[in-house]
Coordinates of C-alpha atoms in Angstrom, one line a residue:
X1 CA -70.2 52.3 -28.0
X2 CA -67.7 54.7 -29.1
X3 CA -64.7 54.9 -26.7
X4 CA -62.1 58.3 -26.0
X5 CA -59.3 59.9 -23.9
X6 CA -60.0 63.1 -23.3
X7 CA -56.7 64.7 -21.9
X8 CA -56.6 68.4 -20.5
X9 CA -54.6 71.0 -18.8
X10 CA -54.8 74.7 -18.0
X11 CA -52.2 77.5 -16.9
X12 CA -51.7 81.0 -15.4
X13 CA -49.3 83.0 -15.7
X14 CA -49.3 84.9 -12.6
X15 CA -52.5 82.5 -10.9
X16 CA -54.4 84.6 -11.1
X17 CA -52.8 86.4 -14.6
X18 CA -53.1 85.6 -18.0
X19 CA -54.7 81.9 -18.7
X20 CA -55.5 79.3 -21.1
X21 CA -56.5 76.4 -21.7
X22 CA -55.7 72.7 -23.8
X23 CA -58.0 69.9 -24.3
X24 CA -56.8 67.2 -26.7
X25 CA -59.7 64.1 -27.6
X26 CA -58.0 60.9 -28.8
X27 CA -59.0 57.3 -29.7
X28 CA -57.1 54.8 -27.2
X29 CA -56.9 51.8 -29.7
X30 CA -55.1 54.3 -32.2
X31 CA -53.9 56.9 -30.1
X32 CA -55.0 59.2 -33.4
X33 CA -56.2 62.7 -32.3
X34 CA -59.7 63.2 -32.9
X35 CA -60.0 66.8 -31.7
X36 CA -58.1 69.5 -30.0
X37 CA -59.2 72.9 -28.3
X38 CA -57.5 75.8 -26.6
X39 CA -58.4 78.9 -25.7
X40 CA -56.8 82.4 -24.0
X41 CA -59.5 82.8 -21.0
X42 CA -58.1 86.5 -19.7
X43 CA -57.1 86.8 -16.2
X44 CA -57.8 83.4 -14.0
X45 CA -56.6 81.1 -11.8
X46 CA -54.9 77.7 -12.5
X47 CA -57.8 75.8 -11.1
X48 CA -60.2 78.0 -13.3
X49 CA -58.2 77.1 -16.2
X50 CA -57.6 73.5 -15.6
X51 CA -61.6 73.0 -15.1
X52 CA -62.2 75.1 -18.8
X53 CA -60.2 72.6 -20.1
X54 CA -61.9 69.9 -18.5
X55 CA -65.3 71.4 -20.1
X56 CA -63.8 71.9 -23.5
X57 CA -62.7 68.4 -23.8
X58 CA -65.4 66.9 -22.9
X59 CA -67.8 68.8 -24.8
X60 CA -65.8 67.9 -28.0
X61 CA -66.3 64.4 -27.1
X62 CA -70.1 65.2 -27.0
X63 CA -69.2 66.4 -30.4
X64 CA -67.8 63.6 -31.6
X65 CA -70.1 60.5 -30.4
X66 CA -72.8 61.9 -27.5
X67 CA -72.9 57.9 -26.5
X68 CA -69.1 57.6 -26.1
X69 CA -67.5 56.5 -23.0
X70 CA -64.7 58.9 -21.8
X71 CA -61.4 58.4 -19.9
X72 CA -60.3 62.1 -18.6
X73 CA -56.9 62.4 -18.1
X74 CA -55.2 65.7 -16.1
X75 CA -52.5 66.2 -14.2
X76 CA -54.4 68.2 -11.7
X77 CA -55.1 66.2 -8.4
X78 CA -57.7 68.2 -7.5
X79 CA -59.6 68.4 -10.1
X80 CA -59.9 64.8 -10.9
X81 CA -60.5 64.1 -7.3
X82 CA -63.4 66.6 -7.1
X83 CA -65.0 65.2 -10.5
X84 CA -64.3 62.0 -9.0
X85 CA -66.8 62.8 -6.0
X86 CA -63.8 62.0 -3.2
X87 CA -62.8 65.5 -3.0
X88 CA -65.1 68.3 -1.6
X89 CA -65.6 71.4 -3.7
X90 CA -65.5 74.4 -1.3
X91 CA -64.6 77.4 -3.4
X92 CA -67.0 79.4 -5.0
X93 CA -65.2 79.7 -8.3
X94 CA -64.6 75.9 -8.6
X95 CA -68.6 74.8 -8.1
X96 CA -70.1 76.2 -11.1
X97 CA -67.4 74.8 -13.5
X98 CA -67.3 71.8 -12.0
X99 CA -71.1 71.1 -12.1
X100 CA -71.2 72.6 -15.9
X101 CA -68.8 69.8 -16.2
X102 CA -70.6 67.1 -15.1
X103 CA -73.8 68.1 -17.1
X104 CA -71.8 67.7 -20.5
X105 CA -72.2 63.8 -20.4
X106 CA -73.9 61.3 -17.9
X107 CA -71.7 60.7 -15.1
X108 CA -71.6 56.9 -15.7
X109 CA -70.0 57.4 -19.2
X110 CA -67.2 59.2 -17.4
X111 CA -64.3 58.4 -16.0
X112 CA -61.0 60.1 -14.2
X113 CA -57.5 58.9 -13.8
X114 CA -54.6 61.4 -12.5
X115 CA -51.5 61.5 -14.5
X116 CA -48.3 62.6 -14.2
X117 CA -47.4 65.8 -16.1
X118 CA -45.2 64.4 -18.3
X119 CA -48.0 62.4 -20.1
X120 CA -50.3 65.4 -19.9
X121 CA -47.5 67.4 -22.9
X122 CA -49.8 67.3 -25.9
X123 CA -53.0 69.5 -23.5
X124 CA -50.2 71.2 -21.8
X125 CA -48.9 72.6 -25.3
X126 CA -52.3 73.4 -26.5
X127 CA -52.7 75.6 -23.2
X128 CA -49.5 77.1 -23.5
X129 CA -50.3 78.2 -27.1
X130 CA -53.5 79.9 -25.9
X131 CA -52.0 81.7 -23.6
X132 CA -49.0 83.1 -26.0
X133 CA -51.4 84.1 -28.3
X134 CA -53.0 86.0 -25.3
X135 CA -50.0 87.9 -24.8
X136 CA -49.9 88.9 -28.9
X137 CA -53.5 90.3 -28.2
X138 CA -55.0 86.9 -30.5
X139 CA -56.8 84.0 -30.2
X140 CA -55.6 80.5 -30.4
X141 CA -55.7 79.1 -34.1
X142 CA -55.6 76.0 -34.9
X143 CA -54.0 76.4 -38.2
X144 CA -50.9 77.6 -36.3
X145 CA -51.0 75.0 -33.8
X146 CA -47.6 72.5 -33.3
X147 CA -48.8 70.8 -30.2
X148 CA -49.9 67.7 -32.7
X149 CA -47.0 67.0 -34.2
X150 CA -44.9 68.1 -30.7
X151 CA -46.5 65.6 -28.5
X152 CA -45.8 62.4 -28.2
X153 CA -48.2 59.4 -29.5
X154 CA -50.8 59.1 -26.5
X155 CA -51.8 55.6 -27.5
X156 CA -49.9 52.6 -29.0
X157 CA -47.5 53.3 -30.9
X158 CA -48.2 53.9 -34.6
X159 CA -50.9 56.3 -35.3
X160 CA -51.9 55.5 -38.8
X161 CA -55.1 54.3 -39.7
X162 CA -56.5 54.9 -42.7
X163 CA -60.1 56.0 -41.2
X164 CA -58.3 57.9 -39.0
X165 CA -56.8 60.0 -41.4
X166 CA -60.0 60.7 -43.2
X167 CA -61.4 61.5 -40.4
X168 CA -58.5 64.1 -39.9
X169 CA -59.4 64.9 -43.5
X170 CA -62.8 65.8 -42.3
X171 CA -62.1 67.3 -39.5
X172 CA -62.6 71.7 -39.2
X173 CA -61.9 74.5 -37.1
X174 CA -64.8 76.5 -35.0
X175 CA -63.2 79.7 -33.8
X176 CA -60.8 79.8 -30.8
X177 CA -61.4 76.7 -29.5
X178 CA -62.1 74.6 -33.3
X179 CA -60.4 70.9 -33.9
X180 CA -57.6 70.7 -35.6
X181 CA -57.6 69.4 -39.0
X182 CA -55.1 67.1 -40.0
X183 CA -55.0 66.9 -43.8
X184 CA -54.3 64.8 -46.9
X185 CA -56.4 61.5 -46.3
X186 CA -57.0 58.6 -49.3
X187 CA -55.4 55.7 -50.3
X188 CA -52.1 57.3 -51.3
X189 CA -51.4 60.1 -48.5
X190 CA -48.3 59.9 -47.2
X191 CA -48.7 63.0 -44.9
X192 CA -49.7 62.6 -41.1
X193 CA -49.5 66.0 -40.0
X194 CA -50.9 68.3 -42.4
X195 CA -53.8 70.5 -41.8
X196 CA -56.7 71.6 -43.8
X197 CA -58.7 74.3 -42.0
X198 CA -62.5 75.0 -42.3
X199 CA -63.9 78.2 -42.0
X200 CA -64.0 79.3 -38.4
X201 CA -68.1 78.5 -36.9
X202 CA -68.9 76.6 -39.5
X203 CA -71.5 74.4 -38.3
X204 CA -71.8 72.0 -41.4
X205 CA -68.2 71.3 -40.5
X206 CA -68.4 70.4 -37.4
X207 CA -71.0 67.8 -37.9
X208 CA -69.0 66.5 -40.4
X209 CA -66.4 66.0 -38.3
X210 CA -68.6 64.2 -35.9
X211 CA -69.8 61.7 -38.6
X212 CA -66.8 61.0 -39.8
X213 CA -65.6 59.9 -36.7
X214 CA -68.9 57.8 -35.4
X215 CA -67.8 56.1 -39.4
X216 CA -64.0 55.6 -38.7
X217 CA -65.3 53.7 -35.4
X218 CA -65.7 50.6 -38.0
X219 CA -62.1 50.7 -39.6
X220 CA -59.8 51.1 -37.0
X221 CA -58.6 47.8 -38.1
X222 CA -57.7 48.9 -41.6
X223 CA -54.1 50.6 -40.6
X224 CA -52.2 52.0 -43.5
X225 CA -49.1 52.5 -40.9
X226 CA -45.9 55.0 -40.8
X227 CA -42.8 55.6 -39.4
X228 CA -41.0 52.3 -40.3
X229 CA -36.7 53.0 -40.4
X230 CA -34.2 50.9 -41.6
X231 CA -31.0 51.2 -40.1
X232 CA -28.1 48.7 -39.4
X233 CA -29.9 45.2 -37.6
X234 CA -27.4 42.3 -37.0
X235 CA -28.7 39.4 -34.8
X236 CA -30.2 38.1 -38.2
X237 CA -27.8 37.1 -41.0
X238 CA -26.7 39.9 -43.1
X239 CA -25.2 39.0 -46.7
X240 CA -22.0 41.2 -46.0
X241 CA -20.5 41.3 -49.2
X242 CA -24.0 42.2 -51.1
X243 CA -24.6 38.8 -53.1
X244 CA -27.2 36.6 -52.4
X245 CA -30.7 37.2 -50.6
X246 CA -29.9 39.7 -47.7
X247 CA -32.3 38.2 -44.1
X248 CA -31.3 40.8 -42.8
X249 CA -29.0 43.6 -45.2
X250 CA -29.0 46.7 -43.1
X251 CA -28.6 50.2 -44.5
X252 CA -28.2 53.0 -41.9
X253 CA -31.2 55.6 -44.0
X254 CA -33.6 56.8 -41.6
X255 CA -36.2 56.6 -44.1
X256 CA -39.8 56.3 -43.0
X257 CA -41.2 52.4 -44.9
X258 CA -45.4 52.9 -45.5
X259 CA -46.5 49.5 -44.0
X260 CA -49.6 48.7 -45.1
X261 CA -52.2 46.6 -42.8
X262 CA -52.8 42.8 -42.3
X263 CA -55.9 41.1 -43.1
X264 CA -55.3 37.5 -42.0
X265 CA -56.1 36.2 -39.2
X266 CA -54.0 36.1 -36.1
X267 CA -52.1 33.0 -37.6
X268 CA -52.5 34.4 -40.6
X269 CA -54.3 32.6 -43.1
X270 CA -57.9 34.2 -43.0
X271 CA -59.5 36.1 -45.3
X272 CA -60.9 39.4 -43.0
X273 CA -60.9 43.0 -44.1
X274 CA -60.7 46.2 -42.4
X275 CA -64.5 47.1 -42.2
X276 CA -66.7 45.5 -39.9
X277 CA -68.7 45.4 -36.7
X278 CA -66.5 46.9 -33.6
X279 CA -64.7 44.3 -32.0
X280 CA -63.7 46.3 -29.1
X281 CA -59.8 47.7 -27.9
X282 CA -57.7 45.0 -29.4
X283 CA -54.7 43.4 -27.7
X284 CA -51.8 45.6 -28.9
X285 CA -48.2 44.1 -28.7
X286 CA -45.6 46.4 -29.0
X287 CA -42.5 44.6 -30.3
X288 CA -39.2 45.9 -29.0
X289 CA -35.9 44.3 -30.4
X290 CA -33.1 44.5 -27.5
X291 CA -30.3 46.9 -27.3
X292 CA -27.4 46.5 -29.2
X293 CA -24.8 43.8 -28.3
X294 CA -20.8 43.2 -29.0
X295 CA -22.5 41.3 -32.0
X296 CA -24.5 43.4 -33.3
X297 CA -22.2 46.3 -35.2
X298 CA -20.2 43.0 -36.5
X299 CA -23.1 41.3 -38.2
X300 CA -22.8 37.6 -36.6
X301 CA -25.4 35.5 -36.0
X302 CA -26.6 35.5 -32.1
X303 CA -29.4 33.3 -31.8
X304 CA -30.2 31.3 -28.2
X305 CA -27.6 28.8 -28.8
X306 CA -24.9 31.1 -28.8
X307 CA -22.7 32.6 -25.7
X308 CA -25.9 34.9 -24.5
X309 CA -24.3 38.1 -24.6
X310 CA -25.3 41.0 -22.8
X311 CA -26.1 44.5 -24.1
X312 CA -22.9 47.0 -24.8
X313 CA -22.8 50.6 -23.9
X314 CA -24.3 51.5 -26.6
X315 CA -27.0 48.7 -26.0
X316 CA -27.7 50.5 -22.8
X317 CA -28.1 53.9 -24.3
X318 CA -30.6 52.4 -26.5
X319 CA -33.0 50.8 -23.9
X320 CA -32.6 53.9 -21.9
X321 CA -33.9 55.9 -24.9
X322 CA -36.7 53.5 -26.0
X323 CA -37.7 53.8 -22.1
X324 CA -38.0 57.2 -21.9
X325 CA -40.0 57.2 -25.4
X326 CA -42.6 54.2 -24.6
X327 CA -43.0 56.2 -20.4
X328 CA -43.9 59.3 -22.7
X329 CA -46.7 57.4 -24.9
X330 CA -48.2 55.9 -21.2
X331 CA -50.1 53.5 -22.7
X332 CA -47.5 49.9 -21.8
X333 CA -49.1 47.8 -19.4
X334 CA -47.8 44.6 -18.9
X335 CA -43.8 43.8 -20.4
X336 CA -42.9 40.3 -21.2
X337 CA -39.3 39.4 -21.8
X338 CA -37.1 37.0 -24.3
X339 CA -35.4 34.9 -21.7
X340 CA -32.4 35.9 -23.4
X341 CA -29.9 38.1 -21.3
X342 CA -30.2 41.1 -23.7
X343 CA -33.5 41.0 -23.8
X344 CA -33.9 40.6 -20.2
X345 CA -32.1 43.7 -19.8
X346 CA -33.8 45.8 -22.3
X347 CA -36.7 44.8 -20.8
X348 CA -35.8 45.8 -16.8
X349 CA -34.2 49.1 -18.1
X350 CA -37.9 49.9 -19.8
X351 CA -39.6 47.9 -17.0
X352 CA -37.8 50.1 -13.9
X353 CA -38.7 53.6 -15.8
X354 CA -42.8 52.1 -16.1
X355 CA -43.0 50.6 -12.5
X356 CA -43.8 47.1 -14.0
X357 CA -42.6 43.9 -13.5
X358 CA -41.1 41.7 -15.9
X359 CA -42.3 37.9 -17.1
X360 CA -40.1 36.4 -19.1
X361 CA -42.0 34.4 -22.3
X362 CA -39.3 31.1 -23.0
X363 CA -41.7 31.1 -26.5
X364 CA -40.0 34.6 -27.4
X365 CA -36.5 33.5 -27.8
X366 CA -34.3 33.9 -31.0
X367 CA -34.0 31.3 -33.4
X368 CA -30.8 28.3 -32.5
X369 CA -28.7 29.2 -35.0
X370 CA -26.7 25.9 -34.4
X371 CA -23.6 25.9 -35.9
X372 CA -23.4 29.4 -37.3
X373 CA -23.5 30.8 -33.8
X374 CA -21.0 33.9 -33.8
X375 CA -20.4 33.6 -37.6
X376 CA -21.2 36.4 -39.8
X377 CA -23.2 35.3 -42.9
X378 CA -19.6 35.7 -45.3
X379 CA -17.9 32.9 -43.4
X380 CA -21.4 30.6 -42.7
X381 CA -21.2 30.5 -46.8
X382 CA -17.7 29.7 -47.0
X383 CA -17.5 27.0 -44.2
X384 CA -21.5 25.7 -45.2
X385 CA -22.4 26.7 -48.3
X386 CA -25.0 24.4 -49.0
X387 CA -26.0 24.6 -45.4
X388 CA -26.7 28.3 -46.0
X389 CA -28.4 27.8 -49.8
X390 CA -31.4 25.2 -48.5
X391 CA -31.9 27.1 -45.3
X392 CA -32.4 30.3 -47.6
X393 CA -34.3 28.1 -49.8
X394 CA -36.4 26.5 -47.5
X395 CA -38.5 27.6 -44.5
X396 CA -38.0 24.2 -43.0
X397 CA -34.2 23.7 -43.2
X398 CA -32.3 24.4 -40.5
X399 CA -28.8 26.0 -39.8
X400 CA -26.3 23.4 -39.7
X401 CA -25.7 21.5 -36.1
X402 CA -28.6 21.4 -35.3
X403 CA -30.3 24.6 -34.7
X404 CA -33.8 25.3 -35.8
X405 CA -35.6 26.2 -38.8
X406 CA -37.9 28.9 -39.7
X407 CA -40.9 26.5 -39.5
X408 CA -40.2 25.6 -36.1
X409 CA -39.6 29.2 -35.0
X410 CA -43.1 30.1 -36.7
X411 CA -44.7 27.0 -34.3
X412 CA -42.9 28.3 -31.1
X413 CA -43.5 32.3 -31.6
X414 CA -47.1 31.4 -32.5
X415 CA -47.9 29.0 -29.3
X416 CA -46.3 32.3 -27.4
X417 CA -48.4 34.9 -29.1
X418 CA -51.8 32.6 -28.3
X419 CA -50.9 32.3 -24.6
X420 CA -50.1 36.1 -24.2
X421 CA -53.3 36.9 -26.1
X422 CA -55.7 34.4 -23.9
X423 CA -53.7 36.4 -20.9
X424 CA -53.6 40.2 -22.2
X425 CA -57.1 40.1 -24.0
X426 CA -57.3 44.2 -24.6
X427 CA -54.1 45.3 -23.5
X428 CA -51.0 47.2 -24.5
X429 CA -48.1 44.2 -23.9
X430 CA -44.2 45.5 -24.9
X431 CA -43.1 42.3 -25.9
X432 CA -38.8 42.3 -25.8
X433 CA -37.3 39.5 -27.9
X434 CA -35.4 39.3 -31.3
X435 CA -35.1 40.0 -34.8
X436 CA -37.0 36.3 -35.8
X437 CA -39.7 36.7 -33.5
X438 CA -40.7 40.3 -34.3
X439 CA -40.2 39.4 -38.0
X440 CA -42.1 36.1 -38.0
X441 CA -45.2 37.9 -35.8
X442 CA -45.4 40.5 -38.6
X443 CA -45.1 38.5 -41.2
X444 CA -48.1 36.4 -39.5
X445 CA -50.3 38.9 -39.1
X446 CA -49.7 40.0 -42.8
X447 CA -50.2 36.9 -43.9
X448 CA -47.0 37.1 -46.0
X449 CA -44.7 33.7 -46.9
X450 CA -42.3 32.5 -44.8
X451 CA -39.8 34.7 -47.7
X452 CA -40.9 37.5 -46.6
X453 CA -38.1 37.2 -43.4
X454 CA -35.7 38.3 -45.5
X455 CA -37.6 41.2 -47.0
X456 CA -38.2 43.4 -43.4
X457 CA -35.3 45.7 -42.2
X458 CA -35.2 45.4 -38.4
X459 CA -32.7 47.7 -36.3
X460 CA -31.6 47.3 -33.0
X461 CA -34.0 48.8 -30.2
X462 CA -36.6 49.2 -33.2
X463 CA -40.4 49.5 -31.9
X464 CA -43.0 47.3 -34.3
X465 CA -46.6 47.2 -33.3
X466 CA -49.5 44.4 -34.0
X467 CA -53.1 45.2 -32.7
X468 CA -54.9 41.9 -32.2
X469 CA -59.0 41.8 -32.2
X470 CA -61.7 39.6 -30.8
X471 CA -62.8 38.5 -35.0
X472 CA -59.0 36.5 -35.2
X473 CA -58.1 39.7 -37.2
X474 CA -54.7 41.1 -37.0
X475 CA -53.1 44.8 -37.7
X476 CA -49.8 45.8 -38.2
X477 CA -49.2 49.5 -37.0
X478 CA -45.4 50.2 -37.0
X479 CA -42.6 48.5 -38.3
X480 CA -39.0 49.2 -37.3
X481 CA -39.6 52.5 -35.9
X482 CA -36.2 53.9 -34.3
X483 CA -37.2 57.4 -33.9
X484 CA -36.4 57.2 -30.2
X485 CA -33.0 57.0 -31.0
X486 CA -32.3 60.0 -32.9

């Protein structure tokens, strides 16, 4: 059975004066927009509004899958407590809309939660472009729309699959309150917010629209992800002087890296593709390297067998930001820490903005990096150079002194990723470790050779993403995403 978020919001300007509505449906394992609608409404109250877009939103769902189950998320108290039956409906205005609203869908496919405005800002937009077009004596239209690409992501981070943007493709206006199209879908688009528009009413669009979605049910799992950024990383060894494989060369472009989806299984080794029966929300883990340290703008190696340093400033600014971004998304519900200091920090700095605790995962840690502890990579290959050559030769060669290899990373950061799986089946977890860990889980889920470490750009405070499902198959969604921090 399909599954969407319906968010939604109205205004006045005046209440009663000049109102409009927003209504925005999304798919929660993607967080990709599936529909939007708004609409100028005349003279009307807030409530009047707020319960329009209530009805829009959930009669695009309808639109979409008329068996889906709906989460309805507003910012208005009372209408989610009356829709919820714990609130009485006593005015006159309100009882009409709010039983035309419950007719839409059966009331045990929908749902209610309350949120806080803040996560309400892509239906808020929409509302507030209806009612400026109002005031220019127009309609809302949603070729002129920005409230897409304005809002932040409503689901996991990385909104980039490659049904979904066919379905975008598909997607068409119907007069003032149509969906918004999003455009340029196939193997090879690189766009995510362009916008083709159908004709305004057209019916044949509209039920292509809602075929195309009821299809892209069946590939969420084939991501074709965005909004990977390289920029200057450092707790991996960096070849300073530019000879020599680079683990982790750094440049400081903020160029977007296509990352295309993995097909293996969660350990990486199977065989799955993207189409298949639905397996259900997958377990998302959003990967969030820690802050910067002292370190980190020097380029030493800082594993766990080092002096634990804590984050600088500048670290601080970082989690700060990367809080503020992942509260705005709304969709983080557990956080599990690196036991690390900097990580542990990051993580209560995002952890205190969200209202969640913090478990710390001892699997999560950075790699031992022995002997080359506080070393950048120049003086590791003057003082070990053959040290340095096997480890970068072999995944099981460690750093000299007795730190650990890449193959016994891999065994550690997989026996964490099974137990958080078995204990997060489903959810979003932000996962707050290091530059192997995030590397090594994305490179598992790719199912990409142990070489592939040294291939991946990962920044400091970076977001990745990996959607888990039920089959054993695994998707990467983001990779080294530092958007937050610009």
């Amino acid at each position: 059975m399909p599954r969407f978020v319906v968010e939604a919001d109205g205004g006045s300007r005046g209440n009663p004066g000049p109102a409009g509505y927003g209504a925005v449906v999304l798919d929660p394992a993607t967080g990709e927009t599936l529909a939007e609608r708004a609409e100028f409404i005349g003279v009307a109250t807030n409530n009047v509004a707020e319960y329009k877009g209530l009805i829009a939103g959930l009669t695009a769902a309808r639109e979409l899958a008329p068996d889906a189950t709906v989460l309805v998320r507003m910012d208005s108290k009372l209408v989610v407590e009356q829709m919820s039956g714990r609130w009485k409906i006593k005015h006159p205005d309100m009882k009409p809309l709010a039983a035309r609203a419950a007719k839409i869908l059966p009331r045990a496919q929908v749902t209610y939660e309350w949120i806080p405005r803040e996560r309400n800002k892509h239906a808020d937009r929409l509302a507030n472009e209806a009612m400026d077009a109002g005031k220019r004596g127009e309609q809302w239209e949603p070729s002129r729309s920005t409230a897409f690409a304005a809002a932040p992501p409503a689901g996991p981070p990385g909104d980039a699959a490659k049904g979904a943007a066919a379905v975008r493709a598909a997607m068409a206006s119907g007069g003032g309150t149509g969906t918004r199209a999003a455009a340029a879908a196939g193997t090879g688009a690189d766009t995510l917010f362009g916008a083709t528009d159908a004709p305004s009413g057209d019916a044949q669009a509209r039920a292509a629209e809602a075929a195309a979605v009821r299809a892209a049910s069946a590939v969420a799992r084939d991501t074709d992800t965005l909004f990977g950024a390289a920029e200057a990383p450092a707790e991996a060894p960096a070849g300073a002087d530019g000879t020599g494989p680079r683990p982790a060369a750094g440049s400081d472009g903020g160029h977007a890296t296509r990352t295309a989806a993995g097909t293996g299984t969660a350990a990486g080794t199977g065989t799955g593709t993207g189409w298949g029966p639905d397996m259900g929300a997958p377990a998302t883990f959003v990967l969030l390297r820690h802050g910067e340290t002292a370190l980190t703008p020097q380029k030493r190696f800082s594993g766990s067998g080092g002096t634990d340093p804590e984050l600088s400033p500048a670290g601080r600014r970082q989690a700060a930001a990367v809080a503020e971004a992942l509260a705005a998304r709304g969709t983080v519900q557990a956080v599990v820490s690196s036991p690390l200091r900097r990580c542990r920090e990051t993580a209560q700095a995002v952890a205190d903005r969200l209202g969640l605790p913090v478990a710390v995962e001892e699997g999560l840690r950075e790699t031992d990096f022995g002997a080359w502890e506080g070393l950048t990579f120049a003086e590791v290959r003057e003082r070990f150079p053959d040290d340095l050559q096997a480890w970068l030769d072999s995944p099981k060669a460690a750093p000299t002194g007795g730190g650990e290899s890449f193959t016994a990373v891999t065994r550690r950061v997989s026996a964490a990723r099974d137990r958080l799986l078995s204990a997060h089946a489903g959810r979003t977890v932000l996962l707050v470790t290091h530059v192997t860990p995030v590397k090594t889980l994305v490179r598992l889920a790719l199912g990409a050779p142990p070489e592939s470490l040294f291939k991946m750009e990962l920044s400091a405070a970076s977001l990745s993403a990996v959607a888990y499902y039920a089959d054993g198959n695994a998707s990467v969604r983001l990779l080294n995403d530092t958007s937050h921090l610009r």
